[in-house]
Amino acid sequence: MRLAIRHTTKYTFAAPVAHALQRLRLTPKTTQGQSILDWSMEYENARQELEYEDQHHNTVTLVAVDEGAREVTVTCRGTVQTQDQAGVIGRHAGHLPLWSFIGQTSLTKPGPRLRQMVRALDFSDQRRLEFLHALSAAVRENVAYQTGSTGVTTTAEQALETGCGVCQDHAHVFIAAARSVGVPSRYVSGYLMMNDRIDQEATHAWAEAHVDGLGWVGFDVSNGISPDPRYVRVATGRDYRDAAPITGIVFGTSTEDLHVDVAVEQQRQEQ
């Protein structure tokens, strides 16, 4: 499937910026079942300083905001070719060893609610894939999808306690639970082509877990499926903080408003 993507992020600051640096993880990965046909990034009131590959094989672009700017806009456009891999990404690759995806982070540290959910699933390493599918269903059952109910600092345990969250929370709960029984797991940020609309208000997030004989396998808890050709992987990491689309530091003011527009649609291919 050939997907055309447009992603615009606009920051409005309360006062002119003295100095700001933004770290962007907005370039899709070239990986099994996915290739970039073209990709560009444009900036208003900012300039690109450098680009590098981080420890997770994410493409990171460092952008400096123009001094005195009140607004900054980052626009990404491109085309990505995807294939159906039944959610299987394959063998582990990257600068970090596989075992580094077993240790918990501050966002995935398990608590009583999470441990109780995992105990009810009766984990067996011989049935790891079956367990992971059951885990995905259990997370979706225990954390109802509700926009605006959580934030970027919400932990997996907090999402379980409140019983609601968004795709980021679903991924964190899944990752925390899988790691608690020794299954390497990671966070994925990316794009999803919706069947009912082109325009969206945010990017998407899901989880991947490592299964012997298959490698990394994706689980989109929010939609109850494994990723298909409608999904585009952009960044991976131990949790949201490693794969966040945009992070940075600002001196001299604070962010007043953030507006995101995402459009993903299938591009017809000539026969």
PDB file of C-alpha atoms in Angstrom:
ATOM      1  CA  MET A   1       0.000   0.000   0.000  1.00  0.00           C
ATOM      2  CA  ARG A   2       1.281   3.456  -0.879  1.00  0.00           C
ATOM      3  CA  LEU A   3       0.437   6.064   1.770  1.00  0.00           C
ATOM      4  CA  ALA A   4       0.648   9.846   1.350  1.00  0.00           C
ATOM      5  CA  ILE A   5       1.281  11.632   4.658  1.00  0.00           C
ATOM      6  CA  ARG A   6       1.129  15.271   5.747  1.00  0.00           C
ATOM      7  CA  HIS A   7       1.922  16.208   9.345  1.00  0.00           C
ATOM      8  CA  THR A   8       1.864  19.825  10.553  1.00  0.00           C
ATOM      9  CA  THR A   9       2.783  20.926  14.079  1.00  0.00           C
ATOM     10  CA  LYS A  10       2.322  24.561  15.097  1.00  0.00           C
ATOM     11  CA  TYR A  11       3.620  26.068  18.333  1.00  0.00           C
ATOM     12  CA  THR A  12       2.357  29.439  19.550  1.00  0.00           C
ATOM     13  CA  PHE A  13       4.412  31.025  22.325  1.00  0.00           C
ATOM     14  CA  ALA A  14       3.164  33.407  25.006  1.00  0.00           C
ATOM     15  CA  ALA A  15       6.118  35.753  24.412  1.00  0.00           C
ATOM     16  CA  PRO A  16       9.031  36.031  21.973  1.00  0.00           C
ATOM     17  CA  VAL A  17      11.492  33.152  22.280  1.00  0.00           C
ATOM     18  CA  ALA A  18      15.010  33.938  23.464  1.00  0.00           C
ATOM     19  CA  HIS A  19      16.420  30.520  22.608  1.00  0.00           C
ATOM     20  CA  ALA A  20      14.873  27.133  21.836  1.00  0.00           C
ATOM     21  CA  LEU A  21      15.962  23.764  20.484  1.00  0.00           C
ATOM     22  CA  GLN A  22      13.517  21.124  19.268  1.00  0.00           C
ATOM     23  CA  ARG A  23      14.340  17.449  18.791  1.00  0.00           C
ATOM     24  CA  LEU A  24      12.146  15.941  16.061  1.00  0.00           C
ATOM     25  CA  ARG A  25      11.479  12.245  15.499  1.00  0.00           C
ATOM     26  CA  LEU A  26       9.264  12.660  12.460  1.00  0.00           C
ATOM     27  CA  THR A  27      11.015  10.682   9.718  1.00  0.00           C
ATOM     28  CA  PRO A  28       9.574   7.182   9.114  1.00  0.00           C
ATOM     29  CA  LYS A  29      11.849   4.187   9.451  1.00  0.00           C
ATOM     30  CA  THR A  30      13.060   2.090   6.560  1.00  0.00           C
ATOM     31  CA  THR A  31      12.376  -1.383   7.882  1.00  0.00           C
ATOM     32  CA  GLN A  32      10.856  -4.745   7.029  1.00  0.00           C
ATOM     33  CA  GLY A  33       7.579  -4.155   5.195  1.00  0.00           C
ATOM     34  CA  GLN A  34       8.099  -0.393   4.950  1.00  0.00           C
ATOM     35  CA  SER A  35      10.153   1.901   2.700  1.00  0.00           C
ATOM     36  CA  ILE A  36      10.260   5.682   2.234  1.00  0.00           C
ATOM     37  CA  LEU A  37       9.600   6.805  -1.339  1.00  0.00           C
ATOM     38  CA  ASP A  38      10.009  10.500  -0.531  1.00  0.00           C
ATOM     39  CA  TRP A  39      10.032  12.622   2.626  1.00  0.00           C
ATOM     40  CA  SER A  40      10.587  16.334   3.296  1.00  0.00           C
ATOM     41  CA  MET A  41      10.448  18.652   6.301  1.00  0.00           C
ATOM     42  CA  GLU A  42       9.808  22.399   6.168  1.00  0.00           C
ATOM     43  CA  TYR A  43      10.148  24.967   8.956  1.00  0.00           C
ATOM     44  CA  GLU A  44       8.708  28.412   9.603  1.00  0.00           C
ATOM     45  CA  ASN A  45      10.688  30.557  12.078  1.00  0.00           C
ATOM     46  CA  ALA A  46      13.145  27.712  12.674  1.00  0.00           C
ATOM     47  CA  ARG A  47      16.125  26.086  10.966  1.00  0.00           C
ATOM     48  CA  GLN A  48      17.637  22.621  10.904  1.00  0.00           C
ATOM     49  CA  GLU A  49      20.958  22.314  12.735  1.00  0.00           C
ATOM     50  CA  LEU A  50      21.787  18.630  12.296  1.00  0.00           C
ATOM     51  CA  GLU A  51      20.376  15.145  11.800  1.00  0.00           C
ATOM     52  CA  TYR A  52      21.516  11.900  13.406  1.00  0.00           C
ATOM     53  CA  GLU A  53      20.454   8.343  14.224  1.00  0.00           C
ATOM     54  CA  ASP A  54      19.839   7.604  17.909  1.00  0.00           C
ATOM     55  CA  GLN A  55      20.316   4.383  19.880  1.00  0.00           C
ATOM     56  CA  HIS A  56      16.959   3.033  18.651  1.00  0.00           C
ATOM     57  CA  HIS A  57      17.731   3.628  14.952  1.00  0.00           C
ATOM     58  CA  ASN A  58      15.341   6.605  14.977  1.00  0.00           C
ATOM     59  CA  THR A  59      16.144   9.514  12.675  1.00  0.00           C
ATOM     60  CA  VAL A  60      16.415  12.596  14.900  1.00  0.00           C
ATOM     61  CA  THR A  61      16.423  16.141  13.504  1.00  0.00           C
ATOM     62  CA  LEU A  62      17.648  18.963  15.740  1.00  0.00           C
ATOM     63  CA  VAL A  63      15.981  22.308  14.976  1.00  0.00           C
ATOM     64  CA  ALA A  64      16.805  25.751  16.393  1.00  0.00           C
ATOM     65  CA  VAL A  65      13.979  28.272  16.782  1.00  0.00           C
ATOM     66  CA  ASP A  66      14.644  31.777  15.450  1.00  0.00           C
ATOM     67  CA  GLU A  67      15.267  34.324  18.189  1.00  0.00           C
ATOM     68  CA  GLY A  68      12.182  36.443  18.840  1.00  0.00           C
ATOM     69  CA  ALA A  69       9.774  33.999  17.196  1.00  0.00           C
ATOM     70  CA  ARG A  70       6.184  33.866  18.471  1.00  0.00           C
ATOM     71  CA  GLU A  71       5.115  30.952  16.277  1.00  0.00           C
ATOM     72  CA  VAL A  72       6.915  27.908  14.898  1.00  0.00           C
ATOM     73  CA  THR A  73       5.509  25.538  12.289  1.00  0.00           C
ATOM     74  CA  VAL A  74       6.994  22.192  11.271  1.00  0.00           C
ATOM     75  CA  THR A  75       5.472  20.524   8.203  1.00  0.00           C
ATOM     76  CA  CYS A  76       6.353  17.002   7.057  1.00  0.00           C
ATOM     77  CA  ARG A  77       5.245  15.542   3.744  1.00  0.00           C
ATOM     78  CA  GLY A  78       6.023  12.281   2.069  1.00  0.00           C
ATOM     79  CA  THR A  79       5.064   8.930   0.637  1.00  0.00           C
ATOM     80  CA  VAL A  80       5.675   5.559   2.262  1.00  0.00           C
ATOM     81  CA  GLN A  81       5.253   2.102   0.719  1.00  0.00           C
ATOM     82  CA  THR A  82       4.001  -0.585   3.116  1.00  0.00           C
ATOM     83  CA  GLN A  83       3.399  -4.323   2.907  1.00  0.00           C
ATOM     84  CA  ASP A  84       1.348  -6.693   5.028  1.00  0.00           C
ATOM     85  CA  GLN A  85       3.672  -8.463   7.466  1.00  0.00           C
ATOM     86  CA  ALA A  86       0.911  -9.600   9.877  1.00  0.00           C
ATOM     87  CA  GLY A  87       2.467  -7.280  12.444  1.00  0.00           C
ATOM     88  CA  VAL A  88       5.855  -9.033  12.332  1.00  0.00           C
ATOM     89  CA  ILE A  89       8.872  -6.706  12.116  1.00  0.00           C
ATOM     90  CA  GLY A  90      11.491  -9.436  12.449  1.00  0.00           C
ATOM     91  CA  ARG A  91      14.831  -9.789  14.175  1.00  0.00           C
ATOM     92  CA  HIS A  92      16.146  -7.274  16.657  1.00  0.00           C
ATOM     93  CA  ALA A  93      18.353  -4.511  15.266  1.00  0.00           C
ATOM     94  CA  GLY A  94      19.741  -1.440  16.943  1.00  0.00           C
ATOM     95  CA  HIS A  95      22.534  -0.219  19.156  1.00  0.00           C
ATOM     96  CA  LEU A  96      20.839  -1.434  22.362  1.00  0.00           C
ATOM     97  CA  PRO A  97      20.827  -5.140  23.286  1.00  0.00           C
ATOM     98  CA  LEU A  98      17.512  -6.976  23.492  1.00  0.00           C
ATOM     99  CA  TRP A  99      17.698  -7.277  27.264  1.00  0.00           C
ATOM    100  CA  SER A 100      17.512  -3.485  27.610  1.00  0.00           C
ATOM    101  CA  PHE A 101      13.815  -3.741  26.677  1.00  0.00           C
ATOM    102  CA  ILE A 102      13.025  -5.877  29.734  1.00  0.00           C
ATOM    103  CA  GLY A 103      13.871  -3.243  32.342  1.00  0.00           C
ATOM    104  CA  GLN A 104      11.024  -0.956  33.415  1.00  0.00           C
ATOM    105  CA  THR A 105      11.034   2.844  33.146  1.00  0.00           C
ATOM    106  CA  SER A 106       9.321   5.466  35.297  1.00  0.00           C
ATOM    107  CA  LEU A 107       6.335   5.356  32.913  1.00  0.00           C
ATOM    108  CA  THR A 108       6.027   1.550  32.883  1.00  0.00           C
ATOM    109  CA  LYS A 109       6.892   0.626  36.477  1.00  0.00           C
ATOM    110  CA  PRO A 110       4.240  -1.926  37.551  1.00  0.00           C
ATOM    111  CA  GLY A 111       2.025  -1.502  40.604  1.00  0.00           C
ATOM    112  CA  PRO A 112      -0.654  -3.632  42.325  1.00  0.00           C
ATOM    113  CA  ARG A 113      -3.293  -3.146  39.597  1.00  0.00           C
ATOM    114  CA  LEU A 114      -0.945  -4.200  36.825  1.00  0.00           C
ATOM    115  CA  ARG A 115       0.369  -7.225  38.712  1.00  0.00           C
ATOM    116  CA  GLN A 116      -3.191  -8.350  39.380  1.00  0.00           C
ATOM    117  CA  MET A 117      -4.079  -8.123  35.683  1.00  0.00           C
ATOM    118  CA  VAL A 118      -0.995 -10.130  34.682  1.00  0.00           C
ATOM    119  CA  ARG A 119      -1.634 -12.878  37.252  1.00  0.00           C
ATOM    120  CA  ALA A 120      -5.085 -13.452  35.787  1.00  0.00           C
ATOM    121  CA  LEU A 121      -3.559 -14.193  32.365  1.00  0.00           C
ATOM    122  CA  ASP A 122      -1.397 -17.143  33.548  1.00  0.00           C
ATOM    123  CA  PHE A 123       1.796 -16.476  31.573  1.00  0.00           C
ATOM    124  CA  SER A 124       3.695 -19.363  29.968  1.00  0.00           C
ATOM    125  CA  ASP A 125       6.834 -18.759  27.906  1.00  0.00           C
ATOM    126  CA  GLN A 126       5.890 -21.712  25.697  1.00  0.00           C
ATOM    127  CA  ARG A 127       2.708 -19.842  24.753  1.00  0.00           C
ATOM    128  CA  ARG A 128       4.224 -16.374  24.562  1.00  0.00           C
ATOM    129  CA  LEU A 129       2.391 -15.207  21.431  1.00  0.00           C
ATOM    130  CA  GLU A 130      -0.945 -16.458  22.774  1.00  0.00           C
ATOM    131  CA  PHE A 131      -0.278 -14.663  26.059  1.00  0.00           C
ATOM    132  CA  LEU A 132       0.529 -11.395  24.272  1.00  0.00           C
ATOM    133  CA  HIS A 133      -2.726 -11.444  22.315  1.00  0.00           C
ATOM    134  CA  ALA A 134      -4.617 -12.131  25.553  1.00  0.00           C
ATOM    135  CA  LEU A 135      -2.707  -9.300  27.224  1.00  0.00           C
ATOM    136  CA  SER A 136      -3.664  -6.874  24.457  1.00  0.00           C
ATOM    137  CA  ALA A 137      -7.338  -7.745  24.950  1.00  0.00           C
ATOM    138  CA  ALA A 138      -7.030  -7.417  28.738  1.00  0.00           C
ATOM    139  CA  VAL A 139      -5.462  -3.958  28.517  1.00  0.00           C
ATOM    140  CA  ARG A 140      -8.194  -2.771  26.186  1.00  0.00           C
ATOM    141  CA  GLU A 141     -10.828  -4.142  28.572  1.00  0.00           C
ATOM    142  CA  ASN A 142      -9.292  -2.471  31.636  1.00  0.00           C
ATOM    143  CA  VAL A 143      -8.397   0.901  30.056  1.00  0.00           C
ATOM    144  CA  ALA A 144     -11.224   2.446  28.057  1.00  0.00           C
ATOM    145  CA  TYR A 145     -10.205   4.765  25.223  1.00  0.00           C
ATOM    146  CA  GLN A 146     -11.005   8.349  26.262  1.00  0.00           C
ATOM    147  CA  THR A 147      -9.255  11.383  24.791  1.00  0.00           C
ATOM    148  CA  GLY A 148      -8.121  14.070  27.206  1.00  0.00           C
ATOM    149  CA  SER A 149      -8.179  11.735  30.202  1.00  0.00           C
ATOM    150  CA  THR A 150      -4.393  11.418  30.572  1.00  0.00           C
ATOM    151  CA  GLY A 151      -1.176  13.247  29.698  1.00  0.00           C
ATOM    152  CA  VAL A 152       2.350  12.482  28.535  1.00  0.00           C
ATOM    153  CA  THR A 153       3.501  11.907  32.135  1.00  0.00           C
ATOM    154  CA  THR A 154       0.724   9.432  33.011  1.00  0.00           C
ATOM    155  CA  THR A 155       2.170   6.079  34.078  1.00  0.00           C
ATOM    156  CA  ALA A 156       0.873   2.632  33.175  1.00  0.00           C
ATOM    157  CA  GLU A 157      -0.300   2.048  36.741  1.00  0.00           C
ATOM    158  CA  GLN A 158      -2.138   5.390  36.835  1.00  0.00           C
ATOM    159  CA  ALA A 159      -3.961   4.565  33.593  1.00  0.00           C
ATOM    160  CA  LEU A 160      -5.104   1.263  35.098  1.00  0.00           C
ATOM    161  CA  GLU A 161      -6.221   3.002  38.292  1.00  0.00           C
ATOM    162  CA  THR A 162      -8.351   5.545  36.419  1.00  0.00           C
ATOM    163  CA  GLY A 163      -9.570   2.948  33.910  1.00  0.00           C
ATOM    164  CA  CYS A 164      -9.214   5.223  30.884  1.00  0.00           C
ATOM    165  CA  GLY A 165      -6.568   6.595  28.566  1.00  0.00           C
ATOM    166  CA  VAL A 166      -5.422   6.892  24.968  1.00  0.00           C
ATOM    167  CA  CYS A 167      -3.151   4.903  22.658  1.00  0.00           C
ATOM    168  CA  GLN A 168      -0.043   6.020  24.544  1.00  0.00           C
ATOM    169  CA  ASP A 169      -1.466   4.604  27.783  1.00  0.00           C
ATOM    170  CA  HIS A 170      -2.542   1.361  26.127  1.00  0.00           C
ATOM    171  CA  ALA A 171       1.009   0.901  24.861  1.00  0.00           C
ATOM    172  CA  HIS A 172       2.563   1.663  28.252  1.00  0.00           C
ATOM    173  CA  VAL A 173       0.299  -0.769  30.123  1.00  0.00           C
ATOM    174  CA  PHE A 174       0.981  -3.513  27.572  1.00  0.00           C
ATOM    175  CA  ILE A 175       4.741  -2.887  27.732  1.00  0.00           C
ATOM    176  CA  ALA A 176       4.795  -2.820  31.540  1.00  0.00           C
ATOM    177  CA  ALA A 177       2.854  -6.081  31.770  1.00  0.00           C
ATOM    178  CA  ALA A 178       4.946  -7.887  29.156  1.00  0.00           C
ATOM    179  CA  ARG A 179       8.212  -6.800  30.770  1.00  0.00           C
ATOM    180  CA  SER A 180       6.972  -7.905  34.184  1.00  0.00           C
ATOM    181  CA  VAL A 181       7.049 -11.529  32.944  1.00  0.00           C
ATOM    182  CA  GLY A 182      10.366 -11.150  31.121  1.00  0.00           C
ATOM    183  CA  VAL A 183       9.155 -10.382  27.581  1.00  0.00           C
ATOM    184  CA  PRO A 184      11.192  -7.626  25.856  1.00  0.00           C
ATOM    185  CA  SER A 185       8.780  -4.902  24.755  1.00  0.00           C
ATOM    186  CA  ARG A 186       8.981  -1.427  23.257  1.00  0.00           C
ATOM    187  CA  TYR A 187       6.937   1.644  22.376  1.00  0.00           C
ATOM    188  CA  VAL A 188       6.183   2.663  18.772  1.00  0.00           C
ATOM    189  CA  SER A 189       5.014   6.041  17.505  1.00  0.00           C
ATOM    190  CA  GLY A 190       3.778   6.433  13.963  1.00  0.00           C
ATOM    191  CA  TYR A 191       0.905   7.021  11.595  1.00  0.00           C
ATOM    192  CA  LEU A 192      -2.298   5.098  10.956  1.00  0.00           C
ATOM    193  CA  MET A 193      -4.526   5.546   7.927  1.00  0.00           C
ATOM    194  CA  MET A 194      -8.095   5.645   9.240  1.00  0.00           C
ATOM    195  CA  ASN A 195     -10.783   3.986   7.155  1.00  0.00           C
ATOM    196  CA  ASP A 196     -13.396   6.655   7.869  1.00  0.00           C
ATOM    197  CA  ARG A 197     -11.388   9.870   7.457  1.00  0.00           C
ATOM    198  CA  ILE A 198      -8.177  11.384   6.119  1.00  0.00           C
ATOM    199  CA  ASP A 199      -7.580  14.209   8.607  1.00  0.00           C
ATOM    200  CA  GLN A 200      -6.594  13.429  12.194  1.00  0.00           C
ATOM    201  CA  GLU A 201      -5.621  15.418  15.277  1.00  0.00           C
ATOM    202  CA  ALA A 202      -2.677  13.302  16.437  1.00  0.00           C
ATOM    203  CA  THR A 203      -0.191  10.620  15.537  1.00  0.00           C
ATOM    204  CA  HIS A 204      -0.718   7.049  16.740  1.00  0.00           C
ATOM    205  CA  ALA A 205       1.094   4.748  19.173  1.00  0.00           C
ATOM    206  CA  TRP A 206       1.260   1.002  19.739  1.00  0.00           C
ATOM    207  CA  ALA A 207       3.562  -1.621  21.245  1.00  0.00           C
ATOM    208  CA  GLU A 208       5.900  -4.336  20.007  1.00  0.00           C
ATOM    209  CA  ALA A 209       6.999  -7.450  21.892  1.00  0.00           C
ATOM    210  CA  HIS A 210       9.765  -9.904  21.064  1.00  0.00           C
ATOM    211  CA  VAL A 211       8.779 -13.508  20.300  1.00  0.00           C
ATOM    212  CA  ASP A 212      11.346 -16.255  19.700  1.00  0.00           C
ATOM    213  CA  GLY A 213      11.297 -17.380  16.079  1.00  0.00           C
ATOM    214  CA  LEU A 214       9.440 -14.264  14.895  1.00  0.00           C
ATOM    215  CA  GLY A 215      11.345 -11.340  16.362  1.00  0.00           C
ATOM    216  CA  TRP A 216       9.453  -8.123  17.081  1.00  0.00           C
ATOM    217  CA  VAL A 217       5.665  -8.362  16.725  1.00  0.00           C
ATOM    218  CA  GLY A 218       3.308  -5.372  16.840  1.00  0.00           C
ATOM    219  CA  PHE A 219       0.156  -5.019  18.963  1.00  0.00           C
ATOM    220  CA  ASP A 220      -2.211  -2.067  18.549  1.00  0.00           C
ATOM    221  CA  VAL A 221      -4.165  -2.359  21.783  1.00  0.00           C
ATOM    222  CA  SER A 222      -6.410   0.628  21.018  1.00  0.00           C
ATOM    223  CA  ASN A 223      -7.817  -1.041  17.897  1.00  0.00           C
ATOM    224  CA  GLY A 224      -7.477  -4.647  19.029  1.00  0.00           C
ATOM    225  CA  ILE A 225      -5.341  -5.755  16.067  1.00  0.00           C
ATOM    226  CA  SER A 226      -1.763  -6.234  14.946  1.00  0.00           C
ATOM    227  CA  PRO A 227      -0.493  -3.522  12.579  1.00  0.00           C
ATOM    228  CA  ASP A 228      -1.307  -3.968   8.890  1.00  0.00           C
ATOM    229  CA  PRO A 229      -0.309  -1.970   5.763  1.00  0.00           C
ATOM    230  CA  ARG A 230      -2.210   1.093   7.036  1.00  0.00           C
ATOM    231  CA  TYR A 231       0.454   1.599   9.731  1.00  0.00           C
ATOM    232  CA  VAL A 232       3.704   3.551   9.337  1.00  0.00           C
ATOM    233  CA  ARG A 233       6.429   3.123  11.966  1.00  0.00           C
ATOM    234  CA  VAL A 234       8.282   6.355  12.751  1.00  0.00           C
ATOM    235  CA  ALA A 235      10.129   5.921  16.067  1.00  0.00           C
ATOM    236  CA  THR A 236      10.632   3.247  18.716  1.00  0.00           C
ATOM    237  CA  GLY A 237      11.924   3.288  22.285  1.00  0.00           C
ATOM    238  CA  ARG A 238      11.581   1.991  25.817  1.00  0.00           C
ATOM    239  CA  ASP A 239       8.590   4.283  26.376  1.00  0.00           C
ATOM    240  CA  TYR A 240       6.987   7.470  25.036  1.00  0.00           C
ATOM    241  CA  ARG A 241       9.948   9.632  26.012  1.00  0.00           C
ATOM    242  CA  ASP A 242      12.288   7.735  23.683  1.00  0.00           C
ATOM    243  CA  ALA A 243       9.921   7.990  20.716  1.00  0.00           C
ATOM    244  CA  ALA A 244       8.075  11.291  21.235  1.00  0.00           C
ATOM    245  CA  PRO A 245       7.559  13.133  17.912  1.00  0.00           C
ATOM    246  CA  ILE A 246       8.792  16.472  19.307  1.00  0.00           C
ATOM    247  CA  THR A 247      10.690  17.311  22.499  1.00  0.00           C
ATOM    248  CA  GLY A 248      12.848  20.274  23.373  1.00  0.00           C
ATOM    249  CA  ILE A 249      13.852  23.154  25.589  1.00  0.00           C
ATOM    250  CA  VAL A 250      12.701  26.787  25.478  1.00  0.00           C
ATOM    251  CA  PHE A 251      14.269  29.792  27.224  1.00  0.00           C
ATOM    252  CA  GLY A 252      12.572  33.126  27.746  1.00  0.00           C
ATOM    253  CA  THR A 253       8.932  31.997  27.483  1.00  0.00           C
ATOM    254  CA  SER A 254       6.625  29.024  27.715  1.00  0.00           C
ATOM    255  CA  THR A 255       4.534  27.236  25.114  1.00  0.00           C
ATOM    256  CA  GLU A 256       1.090  28.780  24.961  1.00  0.00           C
ATOM    257  CA  ASP A 257      -0.566  26.503  22.445  1.00  0.00           C
ATOM    258  CA  LEU A 258       0.163  23.416  20.369  1.00  0.00           C
ATOM    259  CA  HIS A 259      -1.853  22.457  17.302  1.00  0.00           C
ATOM    260  CA  VAL A 260      -1.336  19.270  15.286  1.00  0.00           C
ATOM    261  CA  ASP A 261      -2.829  18.287  11.928  1.00  0.00           C
ATOM    262  CA  VAL A 262      -2.188  14.847  10.449  1.00  0.00           C
ATOM    263  CA  ALA A 263      -3.506  13.544   7.132  1.00  0.00           C
ATOM    264  CA  VAL A 264      -2.892   9.986   5.904  1.00  0.00           C
ATOM    265  CA  GLU A 265      -4.462   8.616   2.741  1.00  0.00           C
ATOM    266  CA  GLN A 266      -3.870   5.822   0.273  1.00  0.00           C
ATOM    267  CA  GLN A 267      -2.261   6.908  -2.959  1.00  0.00           C
ATOM    268  CA  ARG A 268      -3.557   5.138  -6.027  1.00  0.00           C
ATOM    269  CA  GLN A 269      -0.867   3.381  -8.025  1.00  0.00           C
ATOM    270  CA  GLU A 270      -0.903   3.228 -11.792  1.00  0.00           C
ATOM    271  CA  GLN A 271      -0.988  -0.289 -13.203  1.00  0.00           C
TER     272      GLN A 271
END
